[in-house]
């Protein structure tokens, strides 16, 4: 069965510092991978997705992620964090026909930003 | 265009009751998926409907059911509510290899 692991439950960074959130997946075929962000009490917003091609993908809000097949990882990065980035971040893999309609999520990483 | 709309936003029910949640997808999207989010179990897939047919199902008991109408609007129903059903229920509509989520319905079972 597919699974997604986000090893860090909480991360605190200073505003302006760089950020990397880790994601490891277990999937038999070529994975279709997503990163979502959730603010308190809200739904999920898609930051970026990887289907194929260039392993470095750019997303919204200045985020990027790199797919590394050899490490089964899809880590999310941002060069300079803003206070408004404080939220919970979820990595997900698509389980069915790669349409994004049957996702397995990691446990999430809660990001706190220090002023 | 309008996003995914879930109603109601908040709901309080008593153990043993049943509840129906509604989701209106983005216009033109035919796939609607439902997820349960709890602090203990995280985000878990419930089921997906496409063109009025359940296409995928997660590992939840039969008390959780859903349906989709011809206009793609979807409802999910939970019967015989248990305290453990307290959660944020999220609906997503899919198009162009991307799922768009609603703001969720917060269900509290007392």
Coordinates of N, CA and C in Angstrom, one line a residue:
Chain A
X1 N 0.8 -1.2 0.0 CA 0.0 0.0 0.0 C 0.9 1.2 0.0
X2 N 0.3 2.3 -0.6 CA 1.1 3.5 -0.7 C 1.1 4.2 0.7
X3 N 2.2 4.9 1.0 CA 2.3 5.6 2.2 C 3.2 6.8 2.0
X4 N 2.9 7.8 2.8 CA 3.7 9.1 2.8 C 4.1 9.4 4.2
X5 N 5.4 9.7 4.4 CA 5.9 10.0 5.7 C 6.5 11.4 5.7
X6 N 6.0 12.2 6.7 CA 6.6 13.5 7.0 C 7.3 13.4 8.3
X7 N 8.6 13.3 8.4 CA 9.3 13.0 9.6 C 9.2 14.1 10.7
X8 N 9.0 15.3 10.2 CA 9.0 16.4 11.2 C 7.6 16.8 11.5
X9 N 7.2 16.7 12.7 CA 5.8 17.1 13.1 C 5.7 18.6 13.3
X10 N 6.7 19.2 13.9 CA 6.8 20.7 14.1 C 8.2 21.2 13.6
X11 N 8.1 22.3 13.0 CA 9.4 23.0 12.6 C 9.2 24.5 12.9
X12 N 10.2 25.1 13.5 CA 10.2 26.5 13.8 C 11.4 27.1 13.1
X13 N 11.1 28.2 12.3 CA 12.2 28.9 11.6 C 12.0 30.4 11.9
X14 N 13.0 31.1 11.7 CA 13.0 32.6 11.8 C 12.6 33.2 10.5
X15 N 11.8 34.3 10.6 CA 11.4 35.0 9.4 C 12.6 35.4 8.6
X16 N 12.6 35.1 7.3 CA 13.7 35.4 6.4 C 14.7 34.2 6.2
X17 N 14.6 33.2 7.1 CA 15.4 32.0 7.0 C 14.9 31.1 5.9
X18 N 15.7 30.2 5.5 CA 15.3 29.2 4.5 C 14.6 28.1 5.2
X19 N 13.8 27.3 4.3 CA 12.9 26.3 4.9 C 13.0 25.0 4.0
X20 N 13.1 23.9 4.7 CA 13.0 22.6 3.9 C 12.1 21.7 4.7
X21 N 11.0 21.2 4.2 CA 10.1 20.3 4.8 C 10.3 18.9 4.1
X22 N 10.5 17.9 4.9 CA 10.8 16.6 4.3 C 9.5 15.7 4.0
X23 N 9.6 15.0 3.0 CA 8.5 14.1 2.6 C 9.1 12.8 2.0
X24 N 8.8 11.7 2.5 CA 9.2 10.4 1.9 C 8.0 9.6 1.5
X25 N 8.0 8.9 0.4 CA 6.9 8.2 0.0 C 7.2 6.7 -0.3
X26 N 6.2 5.9 -0.3 CA 6.4 4.5 -0.7 C 5.3 4.2 -1.7
X27 N 5.7 4.0 -2.9 CA 4.8 3.8 -4.1 C 5.4 3.0 -5.1
X28 N 4.7 2.0 -5.6 CA 5.2 1.0 -6.6 C 5.6 1.6 -7.9
X29 N 4.8 2.5 -8.4 CA 5.0 3.0 -9.8 C 5.5 4.4 -9.7
X30 N 5.5 5.1 -10.8 CA 5.9 6.5 -10.8 C 4.9 7.3 -10.0
X31 N 5.3 7.9 -9.0 CA 4.4 8.6 -8.1 C 4.0 10.0 -8.7
X32 N 2.7 10.3 -8.4 CA 2.3 11.7 -8.7 C 2.1 12.3 -7.3
X33 N 2.9 13.4 -7.1 CA 3.1 13.9 -5.7 C 2.6 15.3 -5.6
X34 N 2.1 15.7 -4.5 CA 1.6 17.0 -4.2 C 2.0 17.5 -2.9
X35 N 2.1 18.9 -2.8 CA 2.2 19.5 -1.5 C 1.0 20.5 -1.3
X36 N 0.4 20.4 -0.2 CA -0.7 21.2 0.2 C -0.4 22.0 1.4
X37 N -1.0 23.2 1.6 CA -0.9 24.0 2.8 C -2.3 24.2 3.4
X38 N -2.4 24.1 4.7 CA -3.7 24.4 5.4 C -3.5 25.4 6.5
X39 N -4.2 26.4 6.5 CA -4.3 27.4 7.6 C -5.3 26.9 8.6
X40 N -5.2 27.4 9.8 CA -6.2 26.9 10.8 C -7.6 27.0 10.4
X41 N -8.4 25.9 10.6 CA -9.8 25.9 10.3 C -10.2 26.1 8.8
X42 N -9.2 25.9 8.0 CA -9.4 26.1 6.5 C -9.2 24.8 5.8
X43 N -9.6 24.8 4.5 CA -9.3 23.7 3.6 C -7.9 23.6 3.2
X44 N -7.6 22.8 2.2 CA -6.2 22.6 1.7 C -6.0 23.4 0.4
X45 N -4.9 24.1 0.3 CA -4.5 24.8 -0.9 C -3.3 24.1 -1.5
X46 N -3.4 23.9 -2.8 CA -2.3 23.2 -3.5 C -1.2 24.2 -3.7
X47 N 0.0 23.8 -3.3 CA 1.2 24.6 -3.5 C 1.9 24.2 -4.8
X48 N 2.1 22.9 -5.1 CA 2.7 22.4 -6.3 C 2.4 20.9 -6.5
X49 N 2.8 20.5 -7.7 CA 2.5 19.0 -8.0 C 3.6 18.6 -8.9
X50 N 4.0 17.3 -8.8 CA 4.9 16.7 -9.7 C 4.3 15.5 -10.4
X51 N 4.3 15.5 -11.7 CA 3.8 14.4 -12.5 C 5.0 13.7 -13.2
X52 N 5.8 14.4 -13.9 CA 6.9 13.8 -14.7 C 7.8 15.0 -15.1
X53 N 8.8 14.6 -15.8 CA 9.7 15.6 -16.4 C 10.7 16.2 -15.4
X54 N 10.9 17.5 -15.5 CA 11.9 18.2 -14.6 C 11.6 17.8 -13.1
X55 N 12.6 17.4 -12.4 CA 12.4 16.9 -11.1 C 12.3 18.1 -10.1
X56 N 12.6 19.3 -10.5 CA 12.5 20.5 -9.7 C 11.2 21.2 -10.1
X57 N 10.3 21.3 -9.3 CA 9.0 21.9 -9.7 C 8.8 23.2 -8.9
X58 N 8.3 24.2 -9.5 CA 8.0 25.5 -8.9 C 6.5 25.6 -8.6
X59 N 6.2 26.2 -7.4 CA 4.8 26.3 -7.0 C 4.5 27.8 -6.7
X60 N 3.4 27.9 -6.1 CA 2.9 29.3 -5.7 C 3.6 29.7 -4.4
X61 N 3.5 31.0 -4.1 CA 4.0 31.6 -2.9 C 5.6 31.4 -2.7
X62 N 6.3 31.2 -3.8 CA 7.7 31.1 -3.8 C 8.2 29.7 -3.4
X63 N 7.4 28.7 -3.3 CA 7.8 27.3 -2.9 C 8.3 26.5 -4.1
X64 N 9.2 25.6 -3.9 CA 9.6 24.7 -4.8 C 9.8 23.3 -4.2
X65 N 9.8 22.3 -5.0 CA 10.1 20.9 -4.4 C 10.9 20.1 -5.4
X66 N 11.7 19.2 -4.9 CA 12.5 18.4 -5.7 C 12.2 16.9 -5.6
X67 N 11.9 16.3 -6.7 CA 11.6 14.9 -6.7 C 12.9 14.1 -6.8
X68 N 13.2 13.2 -5.9 CA 14.4 12.4 -5.9 C 14.0 10.9 -5.8
X69 N 13.9 10.2 -7.0 CA 13.5 8.9 -7.0 C 14.4 7.9 -6.2
X70 N 15.7 8.2 -6.2 CA 16.6 7.3 -5.5 C 16.4 7.3 -4.0
X71 N 15.9 8.5 -3.5 CA 15.7 8.6 -2.1 C 14.2 8.5 -1.7
X72 N 13.4 8.3 -2.7 CA 11.9 8.3 -2.5 C 11.5 9.5 -1.7
X73 N 12.0 10.7 -2.2 CA 11.7 11.9 -1.4 C 11.1 13.0 -2.4
X74 N 10.4 13.9 -1.7 CA 9.8 15.0 -2.4 C 9.8 16.2 -1.4
X75 N 10.9 16.8 -1.2 CA 11.0 17.8 -0.1 C 10.6 19.1 -0.7
X76 N 10.0 19.9 0.2 CA 9.5 21.2 -0.1 C 10.5 22.3 0.4
X77 N 10.8 23.3 -0.4 CA 11.7 24.3 0.0 C 11.2 25.7 -0.3
X78 N 11.7 26.6 0.5 CA 11.5 28.0 0.3 C 12.7 28.8 0.7
X79 N 13.3 29.7 -0.1 CA 14.5 30.3 0.3 C 14.4 31.3 1.4
X80 N 13.3 32.0 1.6 CA 13.1 33.0 2.6 C 11.6 33.0 3.1
X81 N 11.5 32.6 4.3 CA 10.1 32.4 4.9 C 9.6 33.7 5.4
X82 N 8.3 33.8 5.2 CA 7.5 35.0 5.6 C 6.6 34.6 6.8
X83 N 6.3 35.5 7.6 CA 5.4 35.2 8.8 C 4.1 34.5 8.3
X84 N 3.6 34.9 7.2 CA 2.3 34.4 6.7 C 2.4 32.9 6.2
X85 N 3.7 32.4 6.2 CA 3.8 31.0 5.8 C 3.5 30.0 7.0
X86 N 3.3 30.6 8.1 CA 3.0 29.7 9.3 C 1.7 29.0 9.0
X87 N 1.7 27.7 9.0 CA 0.5 26.9 8.6 C 1.0 25.4 8.8
X88 N 0.1 24.5 8.4 CA 0.4 23.1 8.4 C 0.6 22.7 6.9
X89 N 1.6 21.9 6.6 CA 1.9 21.5 5.3 C 1.8 20.0 5.2
X90 N 1.1 19.6 4.1 CA 0.9 18.1 3.8 C 1.5 17.7 2.5
X91 N 2.2 16.6 2.5 CA 2.6 16.0 1.3 C 1.6 14.8 1.0
X92 N 1.4 14.6 -0.3 CA 0.4 13.6 -0.7 C 0.8 12.9 -2.0
X93 N 0.4 11.6 -2.1 CA 0.6 10.9 -3.3 C -0.7 10.5 -3.9
X94 N -0.9 10.5 -5.2 CA -2.1 10.1 -5.8 C -2.2 8.6 -6.0
X95 N -3.3 8.0 -5.5 CA -3.5 6.6 -5.5 C -4.2 6.0 -6.7
X96 N -4.8 6.9 -7.5 CA -5.7 6.4 -8.5 C -5.6 7.2 -9.8
X97 N -5.2 6.7 -10.8 CA -5.2 7.3 -12.2 C -4.7 8.7 -12.3
X98 N -4.0 9.1 -11.2 CA -3.2 10.3 -11.3 C -4.0 11.5 -11.6
X99 N -5.3 11.5 -11.2 CA -6.1 12.7 -11.4 C -6.2 13.5 -10.2
X100 N -5.6 13.2 -9.1 CA -5.6 13.9 -7.9 C -6.9 13.7 -7.1
X101 N -7.6 12.7 -7.4 CA -8.9 12.5 -6.7 C -8.9 11.4 -5.6
X102 N -7.8 10.8 -5.4 CA -7.7 9.8 -4.3 C -6.3 9.9 -3.7
X103 N -6.2 10.7 -2.8 CA -4.9 11.1 -2.2 C -4.6 10.4 -0.9
X104 N -3.3 9.9 -0.7 CA -2.8 9.5 0.5 C -1.9 10.6 1.1
X105 N -2.2 11.1 2.3 CA -1.5 12.2 2.8 C -0.5 11.7 3.9
X106 N 0.6 12.5 4.0 CA 1.4 12.3 5.2 C 0.8 13.0 6.4
X107 N 1.4 12.8 7.5 CA 0.8 13.3 8.8 C 0.9 14.8 9.0
X108 N 1.6 15.5 8.1 CA 1.7 16.9 8.2 C 2.8 17.4 9.0
X109 N 3.3 18.6 8.6 CA 4.3 19.3 9.4 C 3.8 20.7 9.7
X110 N 3.8 21.0 11.0 CA 3.3 22.4 11.4 C 4.5 23.3 11.4
X111 N 4.4 24.4 10.7 CA 5.5 25.4 10.6 C 5.1 26.6 11.4
X112 N 6.0 26.9 12.3 CA 5.9 28.2 13.1 C 7.0 29.1 12.6
X113 N 6.7 30.4 12.5 CA 7.7 31.4 12.1 C 8.0 32.4 13.2
X114 N 9.2 32.5 13.6 CA 9.6 33.4 14.6 C 9.9 34.8 14.0
X115 N 9.5 35.9 14.7 CA 9.8 37.2 14.1 C 11.2 37.6 14.2
Chain B
X1 N -13.9 31.7 -11.2 CA -15.1 30.8 -11.0 C -15.2 30.5 -9.6
X2 N -16.4 30.1 -9.1 CA -16.6 29.8 -7.7 C -15.8 28.5 -7.4
X3 N -15.4 28.5 -6.1 CA -14.7 27.3 -5.6 C -15.6 26.2 -5.1
X4 N -15.0 25.3 -4.3 CA -15.8 24.2 -3.8 C -16.5 24.7 -2.5
X5 N -17.8 24.5 -2.5 CA -18.6 25.0 -1.4 C -19.1 23.8 -0.5
X6 N -18.8 23.9 0.8 CA -19.3 22.8 1.7 C -20.3 23.5 2.7
X7 N -21.4 22.8 2.9 CA -22.4 23.2 3.9 C -22.8 22.1 4.7
X8 N -23.1 22.3 6.0 CA -22.8 23.5 6.7 C -21.3 23.6 7.1
X9 N -20.9 24.7 7.6 CA -19.5 24.8 8.1 C -19.3 24.2 9.4
X10 N -20.3 24.2 10.3 CA -20.2 23.7 11.6 C -21.5 22.9 11.9
X11 N -21.3 21.9 12.7 CA -22.4 21.0 13.0 C -22.2 20.3 14.4
X12 N -23.2 20.3 15.2 CA -23.1 19.6 16.5 C -24.2 18.5 16.5
X13 N -23.8 17.3 16.7 CA -24.8 16.2 16.7 C -24.6 15.4 18.0
X14 N -25.6 14.6 18.3 CA -25.6 13.7 19.5 C -25.3 12.3 19.0
X15 N -24.6 11.6 19.8 CA -24.3 10.2 19.5 C -25.6 9.4 19.1
X16 N -25.5 8.6 18.1 CA -26.6 7.8 17.7 C -27.4 8.5 16.5
X17 N -27.2 9.8 16.4 CA -28.0 10.5 15.3 C -27.2 10.2 14.0
X18 N -27.9 10.7 12.9 CA -27.2 10.7 11.6 C -27.0 12.1 11.1
X19 N -26.1 12.3 10.2 CA -25.8 13.6 9.7 C -25.6 13.5 8.2
X20 N -26.0 14.6 7.5 CA -25.7 14.7 6.0 C -24.9 16.0 5.8
X21 N -23.8 15.8 5.1 CA -23.0 17.0 4.7 C -23.1 17.2 3.2
X22 N -23.0 18.4 2.7 CA -23.1 18.7 1.3 C -21.9 19.3 0.7
X23 N -21.7 19.0 -0.5 CA -20.5 19.6 -1.3 C -20.9 20.0 -2.7
X24 N -20.7 21.2 -3.0 CA -20.9 21.6 -4.4 C -19.5 21.8 -5.1
X25 N -19.2 21.1 -6.1 CA -17.9 21.2 -6.7 C -17.8 22.4 -7.6
X26 N -16.6 22.6 -8.1 CA -16.3 23.6 -9.1 C -17.1 23.2 -10.4
X27 N -17.7 24.2 -11.0 CA -18.4 24.0 -12.2 C -17.6 23.3 -13.3
X28 N -18.2 22.2 -13.8 CA -17.5 21.4 -14.8 C -16.7 20.2 -14.3
X29 N -16.5 20.2 -13.0 CA -15.8 19.0 -12.4 C -16.8 17.9 -12.1
X30 N -16.4 16.7 -12.5 CA -17.4 15.6 -12.3 C -16.9 14.7 -11.2
X31 N -15.7 14.9 -10.7 CA -15.2 14.0 -9.6 C -15.2 14.8 -8.3
X32 N -15.8 14.1 -7.3 CA -15.9 14.7 -5.9 C -15.4 13.6 -5.0
X33 N -14.4 14.0 -4.1 CA -13.8 13.1 -3.1 C -14.1 13.7 -1.8
X34 N -14.2 12.8 -0.8 CA -14.4 13.2 0.6 C -13.2 12.7 1.5
X35 N -12.8 13.5 2.4 CA -11.8 13.1 3.4 C -12.2 13.5 4.8
X36 N -11.7 12.7 5.7 CA -11.9 12.9 7.1 C -10.6 13.4 7.7
X37 N -10.6 14.4 8.5 CA -9.4 14.9 9.1 C -9.6 14.9 10.6
X38 N -8.7 14.2 11.4 CA -8.8 14.2 12.8 C -7.3 14.4 13.3
X39 N -7.2 14.9 14.6 CA -5.8 15.0 15.1 C -5.1 13.7 15.2
X40 N -5.8 12.6 15.5 CA -5.2 11.3 15.7 C -4.8 10.6 14.4
X41 N -5.7 10.6 13.5 CA -5.6 9.8 12.3 C -5.1 10.6 11.1
X42 N -5.1 12.0 11.2 CA -4.8 12.8 10.1 C -5.8 12.8 9.0
X43 N -5.4 13.0 7.8 CA -6.3 13.1 6.6 C -6.4 11.7 6.0
X44 N -7.7 11.3 6.0 CA -8.0 9.9 5.4 C -9.0 10.0 4.3
X45 N -8.8 9.3 3.3 CA -9.7 9.3 2.1 C -11.0 8.4 2.5
X46 N -12.1 9.0 2.2 CA -13.4 8.3 2.5 C -13.9 7.6 1.2
X47 N -14.2 8.4 0.2 CA -14.7 7.9 -1.1 C -14.7 8.9 -2.1
X48 N -14.8 8.5 -3.4 CA -14.8 9.4 -4.5 C -16.0 9.0 -5.4
X49 N -16.7 10.1 -5.9 CA -17.8 9.9 -6.8 C -17.4 10.5 -8.1
X50 N -17.8 9.9 -9.2 CA -17.6 10.4 -10.5 C -18.8 10.1 -11.4
X51 N -19.4 11.1 -11.9 CA -20.6 10.9 -12.7 C -21.6 10.0 -12.0
X52 N -21.9 10.4 -10.8 CA -23.0 9.7 -10.0 C -22.7 8.3 -9.5
X53 N -21.4 7.9 -9.7 CA -21.0 6.5 -9.3 C -19.9 6.6 -8.4
X54 N -19.9 5.7 -7.3 CA -18.8 5.6 -6.4 C -17.7 4.9 -7.2
X55 N -16.5 5.6 -7.3 CA -15.5 5.0 -8.1 C -14.4 4.4 -7.2
X56 N -14.1 5.1 -6.1 CA -13.1 4.6 -5.1 C -13.7 4.7 -3.7
X57 N -13.2 3.8 -2.9 CA -13.7 3.8 -1.5 C -12.5 3.6 -0.6
X58 N -12.5 4.3 0.5 CA -11.4 4.1 1.5 C -11.9 3.1 2.6
X59 N -11.1 3.0 3.6 CA -11.3 2.0 4.6 C -12.1 2.5 5.8
X60 N -13.4 2.7 5.5 CA -14.3 3.2 6.6 C -15.5 2.3 6.7
X61 N -16.1 2.3 7.9 CA -17.3 1.4 8.0 C -18.5 1.8 7.2
X62 N -19.4 0.9 7.0 CA -20.6 1.2 6.2 C -21.5 2.3 6.7
X63 N -21.2 2.8 7.9 CA -22.0 3.9 8.4 C -21.7 5.2 7.6
X64 N -20.6 5.2 6.9 CA -20.2 6.3 6.1 C -20.7 6.0 4.6
X65 N -21.5 6.9 4.1 CA -22.0 6.6 2.7 C -22.0 8.0 2.0
X66 N -22.2 7.9 0.7 CA -22.3 9.1 0.0 C -23.1 8.9 -1.3
X67 N -23.3 10.0 -1.9 CA -24.0 9.9 -3.3 C -23.7 11.2 -4.0
X68 N -23.9 11.1 -5.3 CA -23.6 12.3 -6.2 C -24.8 12.4 -7.1
X69 N -25.2 13.7 -7.3 CA -26.3 14.0 -8.1 C -25.9 14.3 -9.6
X70 N -26.9 14.5 -10.4 CA -26.6 14.7 -11.8 C -25.9 16.0 -12.1
X71 N -26.0 17.0 -11.1 CA -25.3 18.2 -11.3 C -23.9 18.2 -10.6
X72 N -23.5 17.0 -10.2 CA -22.2 16.7 -9.6 C -22.1 17.1 -8.1
X73 N -23.1 17.7 -7.6 CA -23.2 18.0 -6.2 C -23.2 16.7 -5.4
X74 N -22.5 16.6 -4.3 CA -22.4 15.4 -3.6 C -22.8 15.6 -2.1
X75 N -23.3 14.5 -1.5 CA -23.6 14.5 -0.1 C -22.9 13.3 0.5
X76 N -22.5 13.4 1.7 CA -22.1 12.3 2.5 C -22.9 12.2 3.7
X77 N -23.2 11.0 4.1 CA -24.0 10.7 5.3 C -23.3 9.8 6.3
X78 N -23.4 10.1 7.5 CA -22.9 9.2 8.6 C -24.1 8.9 9.5
X79 N -24.3 7.6 9.6 CA -25.4 7.1 10.5 C -24.8 6.7 11.8
X80 N -25.7 6.6 12.8 CA -25.4 6.1 14.1 C -24.0 6.7 14.6
X81 N -24.0 8.0 14.7 CA -22.8 8.8 15.0 C -22.2 8.3 16.3
X82 N -20.8 8.3 16.3 CA -20.0 7.9 17.4 C -19.2 9.1 17.8
X83 N -18.7 9.2 19.0 CA -17.8 10.3 19.4 C -16.6 10.4 18.5
X84 N -16.1 9.3 18.1 CA -14.9 9.3 17.2 C -15.1 9.8 15.8
X85 N -16.4 10.1 15.5 CA -16.7 10.7 14.2 C -16.5 12.2 14.2
X86 N -16.2 12.8 15.3 CA -15.9 14.2 15.4 C -14.7 14.5 14.6
X87 N -14.8 15.4 13.6 CA -13.7 15.6 12.7 C -14.0 16.8 11.8
X88 N -13.0 17.2 11.0 CA -13.2 18.1 9.9 C -13.4 17.2 8.6
X89 N -14.5 17.4 8.0 CA -14.8 16.6 6.7 C -14.6 17.5 5.5
X90 N -13.6 17.1 4.7 CA -13.2 17.9 3.6 C -13.7 17.3 2.3
X91 N -14.2 18.1 1.4 CA -14.6 17.7 0.1 C -13.6 18.3 -0.9
X92 N -13.3 17.5 -2.0 CA -12.5 18.1 -3.0 C -13.1 17.7 -4.4
X93 N -13.0 18.7 -5.3 CA -13.4 18.4 -6.7 C -12.2 18.4 -7.5
X94 N -12.2 17.5 -8.5 CA -10.9 17.3 -9.3 C -11.1 17.6 -10.7
X95 N -10.2 18.3 -11.3 CA -10.1 18.5 -12.7 C -8.7 18.9 -13.1
X96 N -8.3 18.5 -14.3 CA -6.9 18.8 -14.7 C -5.9 18.4 -13.8
X97 N -6.0 17.1 -13.3 CA -5.0 16.5 -12.4 C -4.7 17.3 -11.2
X98 N -5.8 17.9 -10.7 CA -5.6 18.7 -9.5 C -6.9 18.7 -8.6
X99 N -6.7 18.5 -7.3 CA -7.9 18.5 -6.4 C -8.0 19.9 -5.8
X100 N -9.2 20.4 -5.8 CA -9.5 21.7 -5.1 C -10.4 21.4 -4.0
X101 N -9.9 21.9 -2.8 CA -10.6 21.6 -1.6 C -11.6 22.7 -1.1
X102 N -12.7 22.3 -0.5 CA -13.5 23.2 0.2 C -13.0 23.5 1.6
X103 N -13.7 24.4 2.3 CA -13.2 24.8 3.6 C -13.6 23.8 4.7
X104 N -14.4 22.8 4.3 CA -14.7 21.7 5.3 C -15.9 22.0 6.1
X105 N -16.4 20.9 6.7 CA -17.5 20.9 7.7 C -16.9 20.4 9.0
X106 N -17.0 21.2 10.0 CA -16.5 20.7 11.3 C -17.7 20.0 12.0
X107 N -17.6 18.7 12.2 CA -18.6 18.0 12.9 C -18.2 17.6 14.3
X108 N -19.0 18.0 15.3 CA -18.7 17.6 16.7 C -19.8 16.7 17.1
X109 N -19.5 15.6 17.7 CA -20.5 14.6 18.2 C -20.4 14.6 19.7
X110 N -21.5 14.9 20.3 CA -21.5 15.0 21.8 C -22.3 13.8 22.4

